[in-house]
CSV table of C-alpha atoms and ligand atoms in Angstrom, one decimal:
chain,number,residue,atom,x,y,z
A,1,MET,CA,103.8,77.5,113.0
A,2,SER,CA,102.5,77.9,109.7
A,3,PHE,CA,101.0,80.7,107.0
A,4,ASP,CA,97.1,80.7,107.1
A,5,VAL,CA,95.5,82.8,105.5
A,6,ASP,CA,91.9,81.9,106.2
A,7,GLN,CA,92.9,83.4,110.2
A,8,VAL,CA,95.2,86.2,108.8
A,9,ARG,CA,91.9,87.5,107.3
A,10,ARG,CA,89.7,87.4,110.2
A,11,ASP,CA,92.1,90.0,111.5
A,12,PHE,CA,90.7,92.1,109.0
A,13,PRO,CA,87.8,94.0,109.9
A,14,ALA,CA,87.6,95.9,106.4
A,15,LEU,CA,87.4,92.7,104.5
A,16,SER,CA,84.0,91.8,106.3
A,17,ASP,CA,83.0,94.5,103.0
A,18,GLY,CA,83.2,91.4,100.9
A,19,VAL,CA,85.7,93.4,98.3
A,20,ALA,CA,88.6,91.4,97.1
A,21,TYR,CA,91.5,94.6,98.0
A,22,PHE,CA,94.2,94.2,95.5
A,23,ASP,CA,95.3,98.0,96.0
A,24,SER,CA,97.8,97.2,98.8
A,25,PRO,CA,100.9,98.7,97.2
A,26,GLY,CA,99.1,102.1,97.6
A,27,GLY,CA,98.1,101.1,101.5
A,28,SER,CA,97.2,98.1,102.9
A,29,GLN,CA,94.3,97.4,104.9
A,30,VAL,CA,94.9,97.0,108.7
A,31,PRO,CA,94.6,93.9,111.2
A,32,ARG,CA,92.4,94.8,114.3
A,33,GLN,CA,94.9,94.8,116.7
A,34,VAL,CA,96.8,97.8,114.9
A,35,ALA,CA,93.9,99.7,115.6
A,36,GLU,CA,93.4,98.9,119.0
A,37,ALA,CA,96.7,100.2,119.4
A,38,VAL,CA,95.9,103.2,118.3
A,39,ALA,CA,92.7,103.3,119.8
A,40,ARG,CA,94.6,102.1,123.6
A,41,THR,CA,97.0,104.8,123.1
A,42,MET,CA,94.5,107.6,122.8
A,43,THR,CA,92.7,106.8,125.0
A,44,ALA,CA,95.1,105.9,127.8
A,45,GLY,CA,96.3,109.0,129.6
A,46,LEU,CA,99.1,110.7,127.6
A,47,ALA,CA,101.0,113.4,127.7
A,48,ASN,CA,104.4,114.7,125.8
A,49,ARG,CA,107.2,112.1,126.4
A,50,GLY,CA,108.8,112.7,129.4
A,51,THR,CA,109.2,111.3,132.9
A,52,VAL,CA,107.5,112.6,135.7
A,53,THR,CA,104.1,111.4,135.5
A,54,ALA,CA,102.7,108.1,134.1
A,55,ALA,CA,100.9,110.3,130.8
A,56,GLU,CA,104.5,111.4,130.0
A,57,ARG,CA,106.2,108.0,130.7
A,58,ARG,CA,103.4,106.2,128.3
A,59,ALA,CA,104.1,108.8,125.3
A,60,GLU,CA,108.1,107.7,125.8
A,61,ALA,CA,107.9,104.3,126.2
A,62,VAL,CA,105.5,104.4,122.8
A,63,VAL,CA,108.5,106.4,120.8
A,64,VAL,CA,111.5,103.9,122.2
A,65,GLY,CA,108.8,101.0,121.4
A,66,ALA,CA,108.1,102.0,117.6
A,67,ARG,CA,111.7,102.8,117.1
A,68,GLN,CA,112.5,99.0,118.5
A,69,ALA,CA,110.1,97.8,116.2
A,70,VAL,CA,111.1,99.3,113.4
A,71,ALA,CA,114.8,98.2,114.2
A,72,ASP,CA,113.5,94.7,114.2
A,73,LEU,CA,111.8,95.1,111.4
A,74,LEU,CA,114.7,95.9,109.1
A,75,ARG,CA,117.8,95.2,110.9
A,76,CYS,CA,118.8,98.3,112.1
A,77,ASP,CA,119.6,100.7,114.9
A,78,ALA,CA,116.7,101.9,117.1
A,79,GLY,CA,118.7,104.9,117.6
A,80,GLY,CA,118.8,106.2,113.9
A,81,VAL,CA,115.0,105.7,113.1
A,82,VAL,CA,113.2,108.7,112.1
A,83,PHE,CA,109.3,109.2,112.3
A,84,ALA,CA,107.8,111.4,109.9
A,85,ARG,CA,104.8,112.2,108.3
A,86,SER,CA,105.4,110.2,105.2
A,87,MET,CA,108.1,109.0,103.2
A,88,THR,CA,108.0,112.0,101.2
A,89,GLN,CA,108.1,114.2,103.6
A,90,VAL,CA,111.1,112.9,105.0
A,91,THR,CA,113.2,112.2,101.8
A,92,TYR,CA,112.1,116.1,101.5
A,93,ASP,CA,113.8,117.3,104.4
A,94,VAL,CA,116.7,114.8,104.3
A,95,SER,CA,117.3,116.2,100.7
A,96,ARG,CA,117.8,119.9,101.8
A,97,ALA,CA,119.8,118.6,104.8
A,98,LEU,CA,121.9,116.4,102.6
A,99,ALA,CA,122.2,118.9,99.4
A,100,GLN,CA,123.7,121.6,102.5
A,101,ASP,CA,127.5,120.9,101.0
A,102,TRP,CA,126.7,119.8,97.4
A,103,ARG,CA,128.4,122.1,95.0
A,104,ALA,CA,128.1,122.8,91.4
A,105,GLY,CA,129.9,120.1,89.6
A,106,ASP,CA,128.6,117.8,92.0
A,107,GLU,CA,126.5,114.9,90.6
A,108,VAL,CA,123.2,112.8,92.1
A,109,VAL,CA,121.9,110.2,90.4
A,110,VAL,CA,118.3,108.9,89.9
A,111,THR,CA,116.2,106.4,88.3
A,112,ARG,CA,113.1,106.0,85.8
A,113,LEU,CA,112.0,102.9,88.0
A,114,ASP,CA,110.9,105.5,90.9
A,115,HIS,CA,108.5,107.0,92.3
A,116,ASP,CA,108.4,110.5,92.5
A,117,SER,CA,109.2,110.7,96.6
A,118,ASN,CA,112.7,109.3,95.5
A,119,ILE,CA,113.3,111.6,92.6
A,120,ARG,CA,111.6,114.9,92.7
A,121,PRO,CA,113.5,115.8,96.0
A,122,TRP,CA,117.1,115.1,94.7
A,123,VAL,CA,116.4,117.1,91.4
A,124,GLN,CA,115.4,120.2,92.9
A,125,ALA,CA,118.0,120.0,95.8
A,126,ALA,CA,120.8,119.6,93.3
A,127,GLU,CA,119.0,122.5,90.5
A,128,ARG,CA,119.3,124.6,93.6
A,129,ALA,CA,122.7,123.3,94.7
A,130,GLY,CA,123.7,123.4,90.9
A,131,ALA,CA,124.8,119.9,90.8
A,132,THR,CA,123.6,117.5,87.7
A,133,VAL,CA,121.0,114.9,88.1
A,134,ARG,CA,122.4,112.1,86.4
A,135,TRP,CA,119.1,109.5,85.1
A,136,VAL,CA,119.2,106.1,84.5
A,137,ALA,CA,116.7,104.4,83.1
A,138,PHE,CA,114.7,100.6,82.8
A,139,ASP,CA,114.6,97.8,80.4
A,140,ARG,CA,111.4,98.9,79.1
A,141,GLU,CA,110.7,95.2,78.3
A,142,SER,CA,111.8,93.3,81.3
A,143,GLY,CA,111.3,96.2,83.5
A,144,GLU,CA,114.8,95.6,85.2
A,145,LEU,CA,117.0,97.7,86.4
A,146,SER,CA,120.9,97.2,85.4
A,147,VAL,CA,123.5,97.3,88.0
A,148,ASP,CA,126.1,98.5,84.7
A,149,ASP,CA,123.7,101.6,84.0
A,150,VAL,CA,123.7,102.6,87.1
A,151,ARG,CA,127.4,102.2,87.1
A,152,ALA,CA,127.8,103.6,83.9
A,153,GLU,CA,126.2,107.0,85.4
A,154,LEU,CA,128.8,107.4,88.3
A,155,SER,CA,131.2,109.6,89.1
A,156,ASP,CA,134.0,110.7,91.7
A,157,ARG,CA,131.3,113.7,91.3
A,158,THR,CA,128.5,111.2,92.6
A,159,ARG,CA,127.2,112.2,95.9
A,160,LEU,CA,124.1,110.4,96.1
A,161,VAL,CA,122.7,107.7,94.6
A,162,ALA,CA,118.6,107.3,95.1
A,163,PHE,CA,117.0,104.5,93.4
A,164,THR,CA,114.1,101.6,94.8
A,165,ALA,CA,114.2,98.3,96.7
A,166,ALA,CA,111.2,97.6,94.6
A,167,SER,CA,109.0,99.1,92.0
A,168,ASN,CA,105.5,100.4,93.2
A,169,VAL,CA,104.4,99.4,89.6
A,170,LEU,CA,106.2,97.0,87.9
A,171,GLY,CA,107.2,95.2,91.2
A,172,THR,CA,110.9,95.2,89.6
A,173,ARG,CA,113.4,94.2,93.0
A,174,PRO,CA,116.6,95.7,91.6
A,175,ASP,CA,120.1,94.1,92.7
A,176,VAL,CA,120.0,97.0,96.0
A,177,ALA,CA,123.4,95.5,97.6
A,178,ALA,CA,125.3,95.8,93.8
A,179,ILE,CA,124.2,99.0,93.2
A,180,ALA,CA,125.0,100.3,96.7
A,181,ALA,CA,129.0,98.7,96.6
A,182,ALA,CA,128.8,100.3,93.4
A,183,ALA,CA,127.8,103.8,94.4
A,184,HIS,CA,130.1,103.3,97.8
A,185,GLU,CA,132.6,102.1,95.1
A,186,ALA,CA,132.2,105.9,93.9
A,187,GLY,CA,132.3,107.2,97.0
A,188,ALA,CA,128.3,108.1,96.6
A,189,LEU,CA,126.0,108.0,99.9
A,190,VAL,CA,122.5,105.6,98.8
A,191,TYR,CA,119.2,106.7,99.7
A,192,VAL,CA,117.0,103.4,98.9
A,193,ASP,CA,113.1,103.3,98.9
A,194,GLY,CA,111.7,100.8,101.1
A,195,VAL,CA,108.2,101.5,100.9
A,196,HIS,CA,107.3,99.3,98.4
A,197,LEU,CA,110.0,96.0,99.3
A,198,ILE,CA,109.1,95.8,103.2
A,199,PRO,CA,105.6,94.7,103.3
A,200,HIS,CA,106.8,91.7,100.8
A,201,ALA,CA,110.1,90.3,101.7
A,202,PRO,CA,112.7,90.2,104.7
A,203,VAL,CA,114.9,93.2,104.6
A,204,ASP,CA,117.5,93.5,106.2
A,205,VAL,CA,119.0,97.6,105.7
A,206,ALA,CA,123.0,96.8,105.8
A,207,ALA,CA,123.1,93.5,103.6
A,208,LEU,CA,120.9,96.2,101.5
A,209,GLY,CA,123.6,98.4,101.7
A,210,ALA,CA,121.8,101.4,102.4
A,211,ASP,CA,122.8,104.3,104.2
A,212,LEU,CA,119.5,105.5,104.1
A,213,LEU,CA,116.5,104.2,104.0
A,214,ALA,CA,113.3,105.1,103.7
A,215,CYS,CA,109.2,103.4,104.1
A,216,SER,CA,105.9,103.9,105.3
A,217,PRO,CA,103.9,101.6,108.1
A,218,TYR,CA,100.8,102.0,105.7
A,219,LYS,CA,102.1,100.0,103.8
A,220,PHE,CA,102.7,96.7,105.9
A,221,LEU,CA,99.5,96.7,107.6
A,222,GLY,CA,99.8,99.8,109.7
A,223,PRO,CA,99.2,103.5,110.1
A,224,HIS,CA,99.7,106.4,107.7
A,225,HIS,CA,103.1,108.3,108.7
A,226,GLY,CA,106.8,107.2,107.2
A,227,VAL,CA,110.0,106.3,108.4
A,228,LEU,CA,113.7,107.0,107.8
A,229,VAL,CA,116.2,104.9,108.5
A,230,ALA,CA,120.5,105.4,109.1
A,231,ALA,CA,123.1,105.1,111.2
A,232,PRO,CA,122.9,107.8,113.9
A,233,GLU,CA,126.7,108.5,112.8
A,234,LEU,CA,125.5,109.5,109.4
A,235,LEU,CA,122.5,111.4,110.9
A,236,GLU,CA,124.9,113.2,113.4
A,237,GLY,CA,126.5,115.0,110.4
A,238,LEU,CA,123.4,116.5,108.9
A,239,HIS,CA,121.9,119.5,110.4
A,240,PRO,CA,118.4,120.2,108.9
A,241,ASP,CA,116.5,123.3,110.0
A,242,LYS,CA,115.2,122.9,113.5
A,243,LEU,CA,113.6,125.4,116.3
A,244,VAL,CA,115.1,126.7,119.1
A,245,PRO,CA,113.9,124.5,121.8
A,246,SER,CA,113.5,121.2,119.8
A,247,SER,CA,116.2,118.5,120.8
A,248,ASP,CA,119.2,118.6,119.0
A,249,GLN,CA,119.5,114.8,119.8
A,250,VAL,CA,119.2,112.0,116.9
A,251,PRO,CA,117.1,111.4,115.9
A,252,GLU,CA,114.9,113.7,117.2
A,253,ARG,CA,116.9,116.9,115.5
A,254,PHE,CA,114.5,115.5,112.6
A,255,GLU,CA,111.7,114.7,113.8
A,256,LEU,CA,109.7,118.6,113.6
A,257,GLY,CA,106.8,119.3,116.2
A,258,THR,CA,105.4,116.6,118.3
A,259,LEU,CA,105.3,113.0,117.3
A,260,PRO,CA,102.3,111.0,116.0
A,261,TYR,CA,102.4,108.7,119.2
A,262,GLU,CA,98.8,107.0,118.8
A,263,LEU,CA,100.3,106.2,114.7
A,264,LEU,CA,103.6,104.9,116.5
A,265,ALA,CA,102.1,102.3,118.6
A,266,GLY,CA,99.8,101.1,115.8
A,267,THR,CA,103.3,100.4,113.5
A,268,THR,CA,104.4,98.5,116.8
A,269,ALA,CA,101.9,96.9,116.6
A,270,ALA,CA,101.9,96.2,112.8
A,271,VAL,CA,105.4,95.4,113.1
A,272,ASP,CA,104.4,92.6,116.1
A,273,TYR,CA,101.2,91.1,113.7
A,274,LEU,CA,104.0,90.6,111.4
A,275,ALA,CA,106.1,89.0,113.3
A,276,GLY,CA,103.6,86.6,114.5
A,277,LEU,CA,101.6,85.6,111.4
A,278,ALA,CA,103.9,82.5,110.9
A,279,SER,CA,106.2,82.4,113.9
A,280,ASP,CA,106.3,81.7,117.6
A,281,ALA,CA,110.1,82.1,118.0
A,282,GLY,CA,111.8,84.0,120.8
A,283,ASP,CA,112.8,87.4,119.8
A,284,ARG,CA,111.2,89.4,117.6
A,285,ARG,CA,113.8,89.6,114.8
A,286,THR,CA,113.8,85.8,114.1
A,287,ARG,CA,109.7,86.1,114.0
A,288,VAL,CA,109.6,88.6,111.7
A,289,LEU,CA,112.3,86.7,109.7
A,290,GLU,CA,110.4,83.4,109.4
A,291,SER,CA,106.9,85.1,108.7
A,292,MET,CA,107.9,87.6,105.9
A,293,ALA,CA,109.7,84.4,104.3
A,294,ALA,CA,106.3,82.5,104.9
A,295,ILE,CA,104.5,85.5,103.9
A,296,GLU,CA,106.8,86.1,100.4
A,297,ARG,CA,105.9,82.0,99.9
A,298,HIS,CA,101.9,82.6,100.0
A,299,GLU,CA,101.8,85.8,97.8
A,300,GLU,CA,104.1,83.7,95.1
A,301,THR,CA,102.1,81.1,95.1
A,302,LEU,CA,99.5,83.1,94.4
A,303,PHE,CA,100.7,85.0,92.1
A,304,ALA,CA,101.9,82.7,89.5
A,305,ARG,CA,98.3,81.7,89.8
A,306,LEU,CA,97.5,85.4,88.7
A,307,LEU,CA,100.6,86.4,86.4
A,308,ASP,CA,98.9,82.9,84.2
A,309,GLY,CA,95.3,84.1,83.8
A,310,LEU,CA,96.1,87.8,83.1
A,311,ARG,CA,98.6,86.0,80.1
A,312,SER,CA,96.1,84.1,79.2
A,313,ILE,CA,93.5,86.8,78.8
A,314,THR,CA,93.3,88.0,75.0
A,315,GLY,CA,93.5,91.9,75.1
A,316,VAL,CA,95.3,91.9,78.2
A,317,GLN,CA,98.9,94.0,78.4
A,318,LEU,CA,101.0,92.8,81.1
A,319,TYR,CA,104.0,95.3,81.7
A,320,GLY,CA,107.4,94.2,83.1
A,321,ASP,CA,108.4,90.9,83.3
A,322,PRO,CA,111.4,91.2,85.5
A,323,ALA,CA,113.5,88.3,87.4
A,324,ARG,CA,113.0,88.9,90.9
A,325,ARG,CA,109.7,91.2,91.7
A,326,THR,CA,106.9,91.4,94.4
A,327,PRO,CA,103.5,90.5,93.9
A,328,THR,CA,102.6,93.2,91.8
A,329,ALA,CA,101.0,93.0,88.4
A,330,TYR,CA,100.6,96.3,86.3
A,331,PHE,CA,98.7,95.9,82.8
A,332,THR,CA,96.1,97.4,80.4
A,333,VAL,CA,93.0,95.8,78.7
A,334,ALA,CA,92.7,96.6,74.7
A,335,GLY,CA,89.6,98.5,74.0
A,336,ARG,CA,89.2,99.8,77.3
A,337,SER,CA,90.6,103.0,79.5
A,338,ASN,CA,91.8,102.7,82.4
A,339,ARG,CA,89.1,104.2,84.4
A,340,GLU,CA,86.7,101.8,82.5
A,341,ALA,CA,88.5,98.6,83.6
A,342,ALA,CA,89.1,100.1,87.3
A,343,GLU,CA,85.2,100.9,87.8
A,344,GLN,CA,84.0,97.5,86.6
A,345,LEU,CA,86.4,95.4,88.4
A,346,ALA,CA,85.1,97.9,91.6
A,347,ALA,CA,81.4,97.2,90.4
A,348,ALA,CA,82.4,93.6,91.1
A,349,GLY,CA,83.8,94.1,94.2
A,350,VAL,CA,87.3,94.0,93.0
A,351,ASN,CA,89.2,96.7,94.3
A,352,ALA,CA,92.5,97.6,91.5
A,353,PRO,CA,92.7,100.9,90.7
A,354,ALA,CA,94.8,102.3,87.6
A,355,SER,CA,97.2,105.2,87.4
A,356,HIS,CA,100.7,106.3,87.4
A,357,PHE,CA,100.7,105.9,90.8
A,358,TYR,CA,102.9,108.5,91.3
A,359,ALA,CA,105.8,106.5,89.2
A,360,ILE,CA,105.0,109.2,87.1
A,361,GLU,CA,108.8,108.7,85.2
A,362,ALA,CA,108.4,105.1,84.8
A,363,SER,CA,104.9,105.5,83.3
A,364,ARG,CA,106.0,107.8,80.5
A,365,TRP,CA,108.9,105.7,80.0
A,366,LEU,CA,106.8,103.1,79.3
A,367,GLY,CA,104.3,104.8,76.8
A,368,LEU,CA,101.4,105.2,79.3
A,369,GLY,CA,101.9,108.5,79.6
A,370,ASP,CA,100.4,110.1,82.4
A,371,GLU,CA,97.6,107.5,82.2
A,372,GLY,CA,99.5,104.4,83.8
A,373,ALA,CA,97.8,101.3,83.9
A,374,VAL,CA,96.1,98.9,86.0
A,375,ARG,CA,97.9,97.8,89.0
A,376,ALA,CA,97.0,94.6,91.3
A,377,GLY,CA,99.1,93.8,93.8
A,378,LEU,CA,99.0,91.0,96.9
A,379,ALA,CA,98.7,91.6,100.4
A,380,PRO,CA,99.1,88.8,103.3
A,381,TYR,CA,95.2,89.0,103.3
A,382,THR,CA,94.7,87.9,99.9
A,383,ASN,CA,93.5,84.6,98.9
A,384,ALA,CA,92.8,82.5,96.0
A,385,ASP,CA,89.2,83.1,95.8
A,386,ASP,CA,90.2,86.8,95.5
A,387,VAL,CA,92.7,86.4,92.6
A,388,GLU,CA,89.9,84.4,90.8
A,389,ARG,CA,87.5,87.0,91.3
A,390,LEU,CA,90.0,89.3,89.6
A,391,LEU,CA,90.6,87.8,86.7
A,392,ALA,CA,87.1,86.6,85.7
A,393,GLY,CA,86.5,90.4,86.3
A,394,VAL,CA,89.3,90.9,84.1
A,395,ALA,CA,88.0,88.3,81.7
A,396,GLU,CA,84.9,90.3,81.3
A,397,ILE,CA,86.1,93.6,80.7
A,398,ALA,CA,88.5,92.3,77.8
A,399,GLY,CA,85.8,89.8,76.6
B,401,PLP,C1,107.1,102.8,96.6
B,401,PLP,C2,106.8,103.9,97.2
B,401,PLP,N1,107.5,105.2,97.3
B,401,PLP,C3,107.4,106.2,98.2
B,401,PLP,C4,105.8,106.3,98.2
B,401,PLP,C5,105.5,108.0,99.3
B,401,PLP,O1,105.1,107.2,100.2
B,401,PLP,P1,104.4,108.5,100.9
B,401,PLP,O2,102.5,108.2,100.5
B,401,PLP,O3,104.7,107.8,102.7
B,401,PLP,O4,104.7,109.4,101.1
B,401,PLP,C6,105.2,105.7,97.8
B,401,PLP,C7,103.7,105.5,98.0
B,401,PLP,O5,102.6,105.6,97.3
B,401,PLP,C8,105.6,104.4,97.1
B,401,PLP,O6,104.5,103.2,96.9
């Protein structure tokens, strides 16, 4: 079964507005199947999780189903899948829980490549504990995060290394497994931001070496909430603040208040949708792997054209040129403010906003201050026509 972008596009009601959406790194458009799963869950009889009524059992099935869907997407233990409001929120929660036994003199490693949600919670938790924060920069030209530069900041006092599996501005895909191995050698835990990688590539949490990995379904065609995955045994050892009557089981211990059942049903539908994009194999994990590989190929082809096109326009400055990357371009146009560029593109029906996109350390490190640059990211529904429209729009702005 092959990947058919025309067929894919028919599943996305939003695309009927004729806009070329390049803002998927900020949040992807949603297929009808996901929206319908959300609506179905909200309109069926629903109660809090339980076993007595059909409505209770429905809520229970939604939660159990969503944990298994995430487990199939990321190859992890469904018993270690935590649902949260956002990746930012769950990272803050976990940072406070992990930092309970950090002491003065302990060390935490963060990078300038990361979205602030995988920096600030650790910096603030470290400050409260009297721990030292060690910063790893990336190469300004290539956008690469070097394993050796991370290793240089490790010591026997390192408690945690937090880094991204893919930069949401430069697209850089660091060697996660090698960095994780170095961190583990030093006795540290590894917290990986998977938000920007998971929409673009097959992911295996164990192969990445992540002890904890966070992501956001709204970046991979699903609804707005966050996910954390870790081995249940690791989560057992953490004790976040919780209410007296709420469950102390893992993963429920980390899920404060009532879960958004309808969104979880949407996330299961998003995983099913991704799994079915280019595979009809038997089990969902196999379909996920085949389909994500097909999405990767589709996006790589379009991205090669996008990069070539941008490089050929005089006045366009592209940031970063990493060897392994997601299909995400970050650029400025000489003589135009970012806002002007984004507005002109929007007027031409091309959505490619400009910002630091919360990768504020990366933007400053690149010399882009708090202004950032224009970002154009691809999604499974992007087609060649979208790319040509973006290039024509940028050429006009530059001209
Ligand atoms: C790479 C990356 N990490 C983390 C986040 C934060 O995700 P959330 O909005 O779920 O907190 C984003 C959102 O843009 C992101 O792109």
